[in-house]
PDB file of C-alpha atoms in Angstrom:
ATOM      1  CA  MET A 174      38.206  61.633 -15.772  1.00 53.00           C
ATOM      2  CA  LEU A 175      41.983  61.924 -15.917  1.00 66.00           C
ATOM      3  CA  SER A 176      43.491  63.465 -19.039  1.00 86.00           C
ATOM      4  CA  TRP A 177      46.130  61.819 -21.207  1.00 87.00           C
ATOM      5  CA  ILE A 178      48.711  64.090 -19.567  1.00 87.00           C
ATOM      6  CA  ALA A 179      47.826  62.790 -16.088  1.00 89.00           C
ATOM      7  CA  PHE A 180      47.944  59.191 -17.272  1.00 92.00           C
ATOM      8  CA  GLY A 181      51.319  59.847 -18.894  1.00 89.00           C
ATOM      9  CA  ILE A 182      52.795  61.350 -15.718  1.00 88.00           C
ATOM     10  CA  LEU A 183      51.400  58.524 -13.564  1.00 91.00           C
ATOM     11  CA  ALA A 184      52.951  56.021 -15.978  1.00 91.00           C
ATOM     12  CA  GLY A 185      56.299  57.785 -15.575  1.00 86.00           C
ATOM     13  CA  ILE A 186      56.081  57.692 -11.775  1.00 89.00           C
ATOM     14  CA  THR A 187      55.240  53.975 -11.881  1.00 92.00           C
ATOM     15  CA  LEU A 188      58.219  53.376 -14.179  1.00 86.00           C
ATOM     16  CA  GLY A 189      60.422  54.973 -11.525  1.00 84.00           C
ATOM     17  CA  PHE A 190      59.481  52.188  -9.108  1.00 89.00           C
ATOM     18  CA  TYR A 191      59.925  49.695 -11.953  1.00 88.00           C
ATOM     19  CA  ASP A 192      63.481  50.960 -12.520  1.00 82.00           C
ATOM     20  CA  TYR A 193      64.302  50.653  -8.831  1.00 84.00           C
ATOM     21  CA  TRP A 194      62.788  47.184  -8.520  1.00 89.00           C
ATOM     22  CA  THR A 195      64.665  46.123 -11.677  1.00 87.00           C
ATOM     23  CA  LYS A 196      67.912  47.297 -10.089  1.00 83.00           C
ATOM     24  CA  ARG A 197      67.175  45.214  -6.994  1.00 87.00           C
ATOM     25  CA  ALA A 198      66.005  42.195  -9.012  1.00 91.00           C
ATOM     26  CA  MET A 199      69.237  42.167 -11.024  1.00 86.00           C
ATOM     27  CA  ALA A 200      71.455  41.999  -7.918  1.00 85.00           C
ATOM     28  CA  GLY A 201      73.338  38.704  -8.109  1.00 85.00           C
ATOM     29  CA  ASN A 202      71.460  37.596 -11.227  1.00 88.00           C
ATOM     30  CA  THR A 203      72.137  37.287 -14.939  1.00 87.00           C
ATOM     31  CA  VAL A 204      69.886  39.047 -17.423  1.00 85.00           C
ATOM     32  CA  PHE A 205      67.984  36.288 -19.216  1.00 89.00           C
ATOM     33  CA  PRO A 206      66.399  34.537 -16.195  1.00 91.00           C
ATOM     34  CA  VAL A 207      65.184  37.847 -14.759  1.00 91.00           C
ATOM     35  CA  VAL A 208      63.741  38.900 -18.127  1.00 90.00           C
ATOM     36  CA  PHE A 209      61.930  35.548 -18.356  1.00 94.00           C
ATOM     37  CA  TRP A 210      60.469  35.570 -14.862  1.00 95.00           C
ATOM     38  CA  SER A 211      59.415  39.211 -14.948  1.00 94.00           C
ATOM     39  CA  ALA A 212      57.786  38.560 -18.346  1.00 94.00           C
ATOM     40  CA  LEU A 213      56.013  35.543 -16.835  1.00 96.00           C
ATOM     41  CA  PHE A 214      54.500  37.572 -14.009  1.00 96.00           C
ATOM     42  CA  GLY A 215      53.502  40.269 -16.484  1.00 94.00           C
ATOM     43  CA  ALA A 216      51.733  37.748 -18.714  1.00 96.00           C
ATOM     44  CA  VAL A 217      49.991  36.074 -15.770  1.00 96.00           C
ATOM     45  CA  ALA A 218      48.629  39.462 -14.708  1.00 95.00           C
ATOM     46  CA  TRP A 219      46.741  39.651 -18.021  1.00 95.00           C
ATOM     47  CA  LEU A 220      45.328  36.103 -18.000  1.00 94.00           C
ATOM     48  CA  PRO A 221      42.185  36.989 -15.953  1.00 93.00           C
ATOM     49  CA  PHE A 222      41.211  39.464 -18.680  1.00 94.00           C
ATOM     50  CA  PHE A 223      40.653  36.545 -21.062  1.00 93.00           C
ATOM     51  CA  THR A 224      37.849  35.311 -18.756  1.00 91.00           C
ATOM     52  CA  PRO A 225      34.289  36.605 -18.184  1.00 89.00           C
ATOM     53  CA  ILE A 226      35.087  37.730 -14.633  1.00 89.00           C
ATOM     54  CA  THR A 227      36.707  40.903 -16.006  1.00 86.00           C
ATOM     55  CA  SER A 228      33.867  41.851 -18.363  1.00 83.00           C
ATOM     56  CA  ALA A 229      32.727  44.670 -16.090  1.00 81.00           C
ATOM     57  CA  THR A 230      36.148  46.345 -16.244  1.00 82.00           C
ATOM     58  CA  GLY A 231      35.854  47.210 -19.939  1.00 80.00           C
ATOM     59  CA  PHE A 232      39.187  45.501 -20.608  1.00 87.00           C
ATOM     60  CA  ARG A 233      37.911  42.011 -21.472  1.00 90.00           C
ATOM     61  CA  VAL A 234      40.089  40.350 -24.121  1.00 93.00           C
ATOM     62  CA  PHE A 235      38.406  38.075 -26.672  1.00 91.00           C
ATOM     63  CA  VAL A 236      40.659  35.630 -28.497  1.00 89.00           C
ATOM     64  CA  SER A 237      38.501  35.910 -31.623  1.00 87.00           C
ATOM     65  CA  ASN A 238      39.074  39.685 -31.783  1.00 87.00           C
ATOM     66  CA  THR A 239      42.604  39.428 -33.144  1.00 92.00           C
ATOM     67  CA  SER A 240      43.419  37.999 -36.545  1.00 93.00           C
ATOM     68  CA  ILE A 241      46.735  36.456 -37.592  1.00 94.00           C
ATOM     69  CA  VAL A 242      47.689  39.807 -39.130  1.00 95.00           C
ATOM     70  CA  ASP A 243      46.847  41.553 -35.855  1.00 95.00           C
ATOM     71  CA  GLN A 244      49.000  39.068 -33.963  1.00 96.00           C
ATOM     72  CA  LEU A 245      51.921  39.759 -36.295  1.00 96.00           C
ATOM     73  CA  VAL A 246      51.462  43.502 -35.795  1.00 95.00           C
ATOM     74  CA  ILE A 247      51.507  43.044 -32.018  1.00 96.00           C
ATOM     75  CA  LEU A 248      54.480  40.665 -32.276  1.00 95.00           C
ATOM     76  CA  VAL A 249      56.591  43.489 -33.727  1.00 94.00           C
ATOM     77  CA  LYS A 250      55.929  45.447 -30.542  1.00 93.00           C
ATOM     78  CA  GLY A 251      56.867  42.400 -28.456  1.00 92.00           C
ATOM     79  CA  LEU A 252      60.153  41.947 -30.317  1.00 93.00           C
ATOM     80  CA  ALA A 253      61.132  45.598 -29.830  1.00 92.00           C
ATOM     81  CA  MET A 254      60.174  45.593 -26.154  1.00 89.00           C
ATOM     82  CA  THR A 255      61.963  42.321 -25.384  1.00 90.00           C
ATOM     83  CA  GLY A 256      65.100  43.660 -27.035  1.00 89.00           C
ATOM     84  CA  SER A 257      64.767  46.867 -25.044  1.00 87.00           C
ATOM     85  CA  TRP A 258      64.436  44.880 -21.807  1.00 83.00           C
ATOM     86  CA  LEU A 259      67.537  42.800 -22.479  1.00 86.00           C
ATOM     87  CA  PHE A 260      69.722  45.831 -23.075  1.00 86.00           C
ATOM     88  CA  ALA A 261      68.142  47.861 -20.259  1.00 82.00           C
ATOM     89  CA  TYR A 262      68.338  45.110 -17.616  1.00 81.00           C
ATOM     90  CA  TYR A 263      72.029  44.569 -18.219  1.00 81.00           C
ATOM     91  CA  SER A 264      72.670  48.308 -18.081  1.00 80.00           C
ATOM     92  CA  VAL A 265      70.620  48.821 -14.914  1.00 74.00           C
ATOM     93  CA  ARG A 266      72.542  46.004 -13.232  1.00 76.00           C
ATOM     94  CA  GLU A 267      75.910  47.581 -14.021  1.00 75.00           C
ATOM     95  CA  LEU A 268      75.253  51.326 -13.666  1.00 70.00           C
ATOM     96  CA  PRO A 269      74.131  53.710 -10.920  1.00 66.00           C
ATOM     97  CA  MET A 270      70.416  54.431 -11.395  1.00 59.00           C
ATOM     98  CA  SER A 271      71.024  58.086 -12.184  1.00 58.00           C
ATOM     99  CA  TYR A 272      73.133  57.122 -15.212  1.00 61.00           C
ATOM    100  CA  SER A 273      70.750  54.588 -16.709  1.00 61.00           C
ATOM    101  CA  GLY A 274      67.871  56.961 -15.987  1.00 59.00           C
ATOM    102  CA  VAL A 275      69.355  60.013 -17.632  1.00 60.00           C
ATOM    103  CA  VAL A 276      70.390  58.069 -20.742  1.00 65.00           C
ATOM    104  CA  ARG A 277      66.696  57.292 -21.015  1.00 63.00           C
ATOM    105  CA  ALA A 278      66.084  61.026 -20.879  1.00 61.00           C
ATOM    106  CA  SER A 279      67.278  61.134 -24.487  1.00 63.00           C
ATOM    107  CA  GLY A 280      64.158  59.136 -25.408  1.00 66.00           C
ATOM    108  CA  PRO A 281      62.036  62.202 -26.202  1.00 67.00           C
ATOM    109  CA  LEU A 282      64.499  63.233 -28.916  1.00 67.00           C
ATOM    110  CA  TRP A 283      64.090  59.902 -30.716  1.00 67.00           C
ATOM    111  CA  THR A 284      60.340  59.973 -30.141  1.00 71.00           C
ATOM    112  CA  LEU A 285      60.189  63.536 -31.454  1.00 69.00           C
ATOM    113  CA  VAL A 286      61.708  62.405 -34.749  1.00 71.00           C
ATOM    114  CA  GLY A 287      59.259  59.509 -35.002  1.00 70.00           C
ATOM    115  CA  GLY A 288      56.292  61.682 -34.080  1.00 71.00           C
ATOM    116  CA  MET A 289      57.159  64.212 -36.779  1.00 74.00           C
ATOM    117  CA  LEU A 290      57.753  61.588 -39.462  1.00 71.00           C
ATOM    118  CA  VAL A 291      54.741  59.379 -38.721  1.00 71.00           C
ATOM    119  CA  PHE A 292      52.118  61.683 -37.210  1.00 71.00           C
ATOM    120  CA  GLY A 293      53.247  65.174 -38.212  1.00 73.00           C
ATOM    121  CA  GLU A 294      53.592  66.235 -34.582  1.00 68.00           C
ATOM    122  CA  PHE A 295      55.578  69.469 -34.668  1.00 69.00           C
ATOM    123  CA  LEU A 296      56.500  71.400 -31.553  1.00 68.00           C
ATOM    124  CA  THR A 297      56.637  75.118 -30.901  1.00 74.00           C
ATOM    125  CA  PRO A 298      60.091  76.645 -30.278  1.00 77.00           C
ATOM    126  CA  LEU A 299      59.468  76.644 -26.504  1.00 76.00           C
ATOM    127  CA  GLN A 300      58.302  73.021 -26.525  1.00 72.00           C
ATOM    128  CA  LEU A 301      61.282  71.963 -28.603  1.00 73.00           C
ATOM    129  CA  THR A 302      63.599  73.781 -26.197  1.00 77.00           C
ATOM    130  CA  ALA A 303      62.050  71.895 -23.272  1.00 73.00           C
ATOM    131  CA  VAL A 304      62.671  68.577 -25.047  1.00 71.00           C
ATOM    132  CA  LEU A 305      66.274  69.492 -25.847  1.00 75.00           C
ATOM    133  CA  VAL A 306      66.905  70.561 -22.234  1.00 77.00           C
ATOM    134  CA  SER A 307      65.962  67.081 -21.059  1.00 69.00           C
ATOM    135  CA  VAL A 308      68.271  65.530 -23.635  1.00 68.00           C
ATOM    136  CA  CYS A 309      71.161  67.808 -22.610  1.00 74.00           C
ATOM    137  CA  ALA A 310      70.944  66.310 -19.129  1.00 68.00           C
ATOM    138  CA  TYR A 311      72.558  63.169 -20.534  1.00 60.00           C
ATOM    139  CA  PHE A 312      75.612  65.070 -21.730  1.00 63.00           C
ATOM    140  CA  LEU A 313      75.929  66.922 -18.435  1.00 70.00           C
ATOM    141  CA  LEU A 314      75.797  63.663 -16.552  1.00 60.00           C
ATOM    142  CA  SER A 315      78.531  62.192 -18.726  1.00 55.00           C
ATOM    143  CA  ARG A 316      80.866  64.870 -17.389  1.00 60.00           C
ATOM    144  CA  ILE A 317      80.013  63.986 -13.789  1.00 64.00           C
ATOM    145  CA  GLY A 318      80.651  60.360 -14.685  1.00 54.00           C
ATOM    146  CA  LYS A 319      84.366  60.973 -15.074  1.00 53.00           C
ATOM    147  CA  SER A 320      84.653  61.360 -11.320  1.00 58.00           C
ATOM    148  CA  GLU A 321      82.942  57.972 -10.839  1.00 54.00           C
ATOM    149  CA  GLY A 322      85.068  56.145 -13.381  1.00 53.00           C
ATOM    150  CA  ILE A 323      82.370  55.978 -16.068  1.00 52.00           C
ATOM    151  CA  VAL A 324      83.539  57.184 -19.472  1.00 51.00           C
ATOM    152  CA  THR A 325      80.337  57.495 -21.452  1.00 51.00           C
ATOM    153  CA  LEU A 326      81.576  56.883 -24.979  1.00 49.00           C
ATOM    154  CA  ARG A 327      83.587  53.812 -23.980  1.00 57.00           C
ATOM    155  CA  ASN A 328      81.151  52.261 -21.522  1.00 66.00           C
ATOM    156  CA  ALA A 329      79.240  49.221 -22.833  1.00 77.00           C
ATOM    157  CA  PRO A 330      76.337  49.417 -20.316  1.00 74.00           C
ATOM    158  CA  MET A 331      75.773  53.074 -21.270  1.00 74.00           C
ATOM    159  CA  ALA A 332      75.709  52.099 -24.948  1.00 78.00           C
ATOM    160  CA  MET A 333      73.263  49.298 -24.165  1.00 81.00           C
ATOM    161  CA  MET A 334      70.950  51.700 -22.353  1.00 79.00           C
ATOM    162  CA  LEU A 335      71.051  54.008 -25.365  1.00 80.00           C
ATOM    163  CA  VAL A 336      70.011  51.116 -27.625  1.00 85.00           C
ATOM    164  CA  ALA A 337      67.251  50.219 -25.146  1.00 83.00           C
ATOM    165  CA  THR A 338      66.086  53.848 -25.167  1.00 81.00           C
ATOM    166  CA  ILE A 339      65.916  53.988 -28.957  1.00 84.00           C
ATOM    167  CA  LEU A 340      63.943  50.726 -29.074  1.00 87.00           C
ATOM    168  CA  SER A 341      61.585  52.088 -26.424  1.00 83.00           C
ATOM    169  CA  ALA A 342      61.083  55.273 -28.469  1.00 82.00           C
ATOM    170  CA  VAL A 343      60.261  53.158 -31.522  1.00 86.00           C
ATOM    171  CA  THR A 344      57.599  51.274 -29.568  1.00 88.00           C
ATOM    172  CA  THR A 345      56.139  54.558 -28.276  1.00 85.00           C
ATOM    173  CA  VAL A 346      55.469  55.717 -31.823  1.00 86.00           C
ATOM    174  CA  TYR A 347      54.417  52.240 -32.918  1.00 91.00           C
ATOM    175  CA  ASP A 348      51.939  51.933 -30.032  1.00 91.00           C
ATOM    176  CA  LYS A 349      50.119  55.069 -31.132  1.00 88.00           C
ATOM    177  CA  TYR A 350      50.077  53.797 -34.711  1.00 90.00           C
ATOM    178  CA  ILE A 351      48.514  50.425 -33.891  1.00 93.00           C
ATOM    179  CA  VAL A 352      45.973  51.912 -31.457  1.00 91.00           C
ATOM    180  CA  GLN A 353      44.906  55.001 -33.412  1.00 89.00           C
ATOM    181  CA  ASN A 354      45.644  54.123 -37.044  1.00 89.00           C
ATOM    182  CA  LEU A 355      44.897  50.396 -36.937  1.00 91.00           C
ATOM    183  CA  SER A 356      42.227  50.756 -34.195  1.00 90.00           C
ATOM    184  CA  LEU A 357      43.321  47.693 -32.230  1.00 93.00           C
ATOM    185  CA  PRO A 358      41.770  47.603 -28.714  1.00 92.00           C
ATOM    186  CA  ILE A 359      44.303  48.667 -26.104  1.00 93.00           C
ATOM    187  CA  ALA A 360      43.581  45.690 -23.835  1.00 94.00           C
ATOM    188  CA  ASP A 361      44.108  43.242 -26.706  1.00 95.00           C
ATOM    189  CA  VAL A 362      47.421  44.859 -27.623  1.00 95.00           C
ATOM    190  CA  GLN A 363      48.746  44.786 -24.067  1.00 95.00           C
ATOM    191  CA  ALA A 364      47.540  41.286 -23.210  1.00 95.00           C
ATOM    192  CA  TRP A 365      48.836  39.618 -26.374  1.00 96.00           C
ATOM    193  CA  SER A 366      52.064  41.607 -26.259  1.00 95.00           C
ATOM    194  CA  ALA A 367      52.665  40.377 -22.695  1.00 95.00           C
ATOM    195  CA  ILE A 368      52.185  36.791 -23.866  1.00 96.00           C
ATOM    196  CA  HIS A 369      54.454  37.345 -26.864  1.00 96.00           C
ATOM    197  CA  ARG A 370      57.175  38.764 -24.623  1.00 95.00           C
ATOM    198  CA  LEU A 371      56.925  35.730 -22.347  1.00 95.00           C
ATOM    199  CA  LEU A 372      57.291  33.339 -25.284  1.00 95.00           C
ATOM    200  CA  LEU A 373      60.222  35.297 -26.706  1.00 94.00           C
ATOM    201  CA  ALA A 374      61.934  35.426 -23.312  1.00 93.00           C
ATOM    202  CA  ALA A 375      61.380  31.681 -22.846  1.00 94.00           C
ATOM    203  CA  VAL A 376      62.958  30.894 -26.228  1.00 93.00           C
ATOM    204  CA  MET A 377      65.966  33.110 -25.530  1.00 90.00           C
ATOM    205  CA  LEU A 378      66.450  31.651 -22.046  1.00 90.00           C
ATOM    206  CA  PHE A 379      66.342  28.135 -23.510  1.00 89.00           C
ATOM    207  CA  ILE A 380      68.927  29.037 -26.151  1.00 89.00           C
ATOM    208  CA  VAL A 381      71.427  30.704 -23.799  1.00 85.00           C
ATOM    209  CA  SER A 382      71.039  28.015 -21.130  1.00 81.00           C
ATOM    210  CA  PHE A 383      71.061  24.994 -23.432  1.00 78.00           C
ATOM    211  CA  GLY A 384      73.374  22.458 -21.817  1.00 69.00           C
ATOM    212  CA  SER A 385      74.016  24.727 -18.832  1.00 75.00           C
ATOM    213  CA  ALA A 386      71.547  24.529 -15.967  1.00 71.00           C
ATOM    214  CA  SER A 387      73.418  27.249 -14.084  1.00 71.00           C
ATOM    215  CA  ALA A 388      72.454  29.778 -16.763  1.00 69.00           C
ATOM    216  CA  ARG A 389      68.798  29.270 -15.814  1.00 78.00           C
ATOM    217  CA  GLN A 390      69.325  29.751 -12.119  1.00 85.00           C
ATOM    218  CA  VAL A 391      67.918  32.844 -10.490  1.00 87.00           C
ATOM    219  CA  ARG A 392      68.343  34.365  -7.063  1.00 88.00           C
ATOM    220  CA  TRP A 393      64.734  34.797  -5.975  1.00 89.00           C
ATOM    221  CA  SER A 394      63.407  37.964  -4.350  1.00 92.00           C
ATOM    222  CA  ILE A 395      60.160  39.910  -4.210  1.00 94.00           C
ATOM    223  CA  TRP A 396      61.714  42.390  -6.637  1.00 94.00           C
ATOM    224  CA  ILE A 397      61.371  40.012  -9.595  1.00 94.00           C
ATOM    225  CA  PRO A 398      57.536  39.763  -9.572  1.00 95.00           C
ATOM    226  CA  LEU A 399      57.325  43.463  -8.669  1.00 95.00           C
ATOM    227  CA  THR A 400      59.373  44.258 -11.777  1.00 94.00           C
ATOM    228  CA  GLY A 401      56.983  42.362 -14.058  1.00 93.00           C
ATOM    229  CA  LEU A 402      53.806  43.627 -12.422  1.00 96.00           C
ATOM    230  CA  SER A 403      54.898  47.268 -12.238  1.00 94.00           C
ATOM    231  CA  TRP A 404      55.701  47.223 -15.955  1.00 92.00           C
ATOM    232  CA  VAL A 405      52.184  45.949 -16.714  1.00 94.00           C
ATOM    233  CA  PHE A 406      50.618  48.693 -14.593  1.00 95.00           C
ATOM    234  CA  ALA A 407      52.792  51.419 -16.134  1.00 93.00           C
ATOM    235  CA  GLU A 408      51.997  50.177 -19.639  1.00 93.00           C
ATOM    236  CA  TRP A 409      48.276  50.130 -18.829  1.00 94.00           C
ATOM    237  CA  LEU A 410      48.431  53.782 -17.724  1.00 94.00           C
ATOM    238  CA  TYR A 411      50.440  54.671 -20.804  1.00 92.00           C
ATOM    239  CA  PHE A 412      47.932  53.040 -23.153  1.00 93.00           C
ATOM    240  CA  LEU A 413      45.092  54.927 -21.494  1.00 93.00           C
ATOM    241  CA  ALA A 414      47.013  58.059 -22.450  1.00 92.00           C
ATOM    242  CA  ILE A 415      47.931  56.994 -25.986  1.00 91.00           C
ATOM    243  CA  ALA A 416      44.316  56.067 -26.755  1.00 89.00           C
ATOM    244  CA  ASP A 417      43.366  59.766 -26.576  1.00 90.00           C
ATOM    245  CA  PRO A 418      43.313  61.129 -30.149  1.00 87.00           C
ATOM    246  CA  ILE A 419      45.016  64.363 -29.058  1.00 87.00           C
ATOM    247  CA  ALA A 420      47.856  62.590 -27.198  1.00 86.00           C
ATOM    248  CA  ASN A 421      51.303  63.728 -28.322  1.00 82.00           C
ATOM    249  CA  VAL A 422      53.915  60.951 -28.314  1.00 81.00           C
ATOM    250  CA  THR A 423      56.797  63.355 -27.676  1.00 75.00           C
ATOM    251  CA  TYR A 424      55.040  64.716 -24.597  1.00 77.00           C
ATOM    252  CA  LEU A 425      54.314  61.195 -23.385  1.00 81.00           C
ATOM    253  CA  SER A 426      57.962  60.284 -23.801  1.00 77.00           C
ATOM    254  CA  ILE A 427      58.916  63.254 -21.623  1.00 74.00           C
ATOM    255  CA  PHE A 428      56.313  62.331 -19.007  1.00 77.00           C
ATOM    256  CA  ARG A 429      57.590  58.762 -18.933  1.00 75.00           C
ATOM    257  CA  ARG A 430      61.014  60.184 -18.037  1.00 70.00           C
ATOM    258  CA  MET A 431      59.515  61.188 -14.696  1.00 72.00           C
ATOM    259  CA  SER A 432      60.745  57.717 -13.799  1.00 73.00           C
ATOM    260  CA  LEU A 433      64.197  59.294 -13.530  1.00 71.00           C
ATOM    261  CA  VAL A 434      63.071  61.480 -10.641  1.00 72.00           C
ATOM    262  CA  VAL A 435      61.475  58.620  -8.710  1.00 77.00           C
ATOM    263  CA  GLY A 436      64.369  56.264  -9.398  1.00 70.00           C
ATOM    264  CA  PHE A 437      66.922  58.873  -8.348  1.00 68.00           C
ATOM    265  CA  VAL A 438      65.149  59.606  -5.050  1.00 75.00           C
ATOM    266  CA  LEU A 439      64.881  55.893  -4.243  1.00 74.00           C
ATOM    267  CA  SER A 440      68.515  55.376  -5.175  1.00 69.00           C
ATOM    268  CA  VAL A 441      69.647  58.233  -2.903  1.00 70.00           C
ATOM    269  CA  LEU A 442      67.563  57.001   0.034  1.00 72.00           C
ATOM    270  CA  LEU A 443      68.074  53.254  -0.300  1.00 70.00           C
ATOM    271  CA  ILE A 444      71.167  52.507  -2.404  1.00 64.00           C
ATOM    272  CA  GLY A 445      73.588  55.352  -1.676  1.00 64.00           C
ATOM    273  CA  GLU A 446      73.881  57.301  -4.927  1.00 62.00           C
ATOM    274  CA  LYS A 447      77.067  59.379  -5.319  1.00 67.00           C
ATOM    275  CA  ASN A 448      77.415  63.065  -6.251  1.00 67.00           C
ATOM    276  CA  VAL A 449      73.857  63.749  -5.156  1.00 69.00           C
ATOM    277  CA  HIS A 450      74.029  67.557  -5.279  1.00 73.00           C
ATOM    278  CA  ARG A 451      75.336  67.823  -8.840  1.00 72.00           C
ATOM    279  CA  LYS A 452      73.005  65.139 -10.092  1.00 72.00           C
ATOM    280  CA  SER A 453      70.094  66.911  -8.379  1.00 75.00           C
ATOM    281  CA  LEU A 454      70.684  69.894 -10.653  1.00 77.00           C
ATOM    282  CA  ILE A 455      70.309  67.633 -13.671  1.00 74.00           C
ATOM    283  CA  ILE A 456      67.120  66.148 -12.234  1.00 72.00           C
ATOM    284  CA  GLY A 457      65.905  69.721 -11.837  1.00 75.00           C
ATOM    285  CA  LEU A 458      66.396  70.318 -15.556  1.00 75.00           C
ATOM    286  CA  ILE A 459      64.230  67.294 -16.312  1.00 71.00           C
ATOM    287  CA  LEU A 460      61.505  68.556 -13.986  1.00 72.00           C
ATOM    288  CA  ILE A 461      61.581  72.064 -15.462  1.00 77.00           C
ATOM    289  CA  SER A 462      61.272  70.733 -19.000  1.00 73.00           C
ATOM    290  CA  THR A 463      58.354  68.513 -17.952  1.00 68.00           C
ATOM    291  CA  ILE A 464      56.530  71.355 -16.215  1.00 72.00           C
ATOM    292  CA  THR A 465      57.075  73.568 -19.272  1.00 74.00           C
ATOM    293  CA  LEU A 466      55.472  71.006 -21.548  1.00 66.00           C
ATOM    294  CA  VAL A 467      52.485  70.577 -19.227  1.00 63.00           C
ATOM    295  CA  LEU A 468      51.905  74.339 -19.069  1.00 67.00           C
ATOM    296  CA  GLU A 469      52.296  74.704 -22.832  1.00 64.00           C
ATOM    297  CA  GLN A 470      49.721  72.040 -23.636  1.00 59.00           C
TER     298      GLN A 470
END
C-alpha cells in the first residue's frame, strides 16, 4: 500500500498536468466560463459514486450520510477553492507557467503557519530550512522576471496567484481538520465539494454574464474537460494522503508543489518558456527541498 508521502507526490505530479491543461484551456477564453465548465466535468466525474455501481470501490457516497451542518462545513471548502480557482485561472492565463508555478511554491509557508496553529505540527531546523528554500525560489524568480518585463510587486496576475496560493493553503489545513477532527468520509467531502463548486461557478457565471451572452461563450478544446478531471484525480490522491493520521500538511503542501516541475518541463517542451537555464536552477531548489523532506520523514 502506498504511503501518504507517495500519494502526496503523485498528487503534485498530477497537478503539474492540471496546470498545463489549465494554461491551454485559458487560451482565448475568459475566466468564468472555463471555471464553470471545468467544475461541471469535475462534478460529473463524482456522480457515479452516488450509485450502487461504485459500492465495490469503497468510495460510495450516500446522500443520507451528510447532515445540513456537514454540508455547510463542506461548503466552506467549496467557497475557498472556487475563489482560488478564479484567481489562479486568470493568473495562469496571463503569466508564463514558471511564474505562476513558483508563486505557488510559497504555499508551504502559509500551510506551515496553519499546521502549527491548528495541529501543532512543528518542524525540525533542517525541515524548516527545506521549506524556506522552496519559498525563496519565488523571490529569485522575481529577479529573473525583470528581464521578461514582469515586475513582481506591481503585477496584478502575480498578486492574484499569491491570493490563490493562500486560499489553497487554507483549504489544505481545513481538509485535514474536516477529515481527521470531524471524521467526515473523504469521498463524501470530495463529491459534495465538487457539486458545491459547480453550483457556485454557475451562479457567478450567471451574474457576470447577465444581459451579455458573449460573456458565457467559450472556445472549446479538450483541455477544458482535462482540467476538471485532472483536478478531481489530484484531489482524490491528496485526500488519500490526508486521511493518514500521521500526514503532515506542510509536507503535503511541499509535495503538491511538484506540480511546478511537471508544469515547467511541459512549458519548455510545448510552449517555449524563456530563460530556461536560470529557471532550471530554481526548479532544482524546489526538488532539493522536496527530497530533503522525504528523507527526513
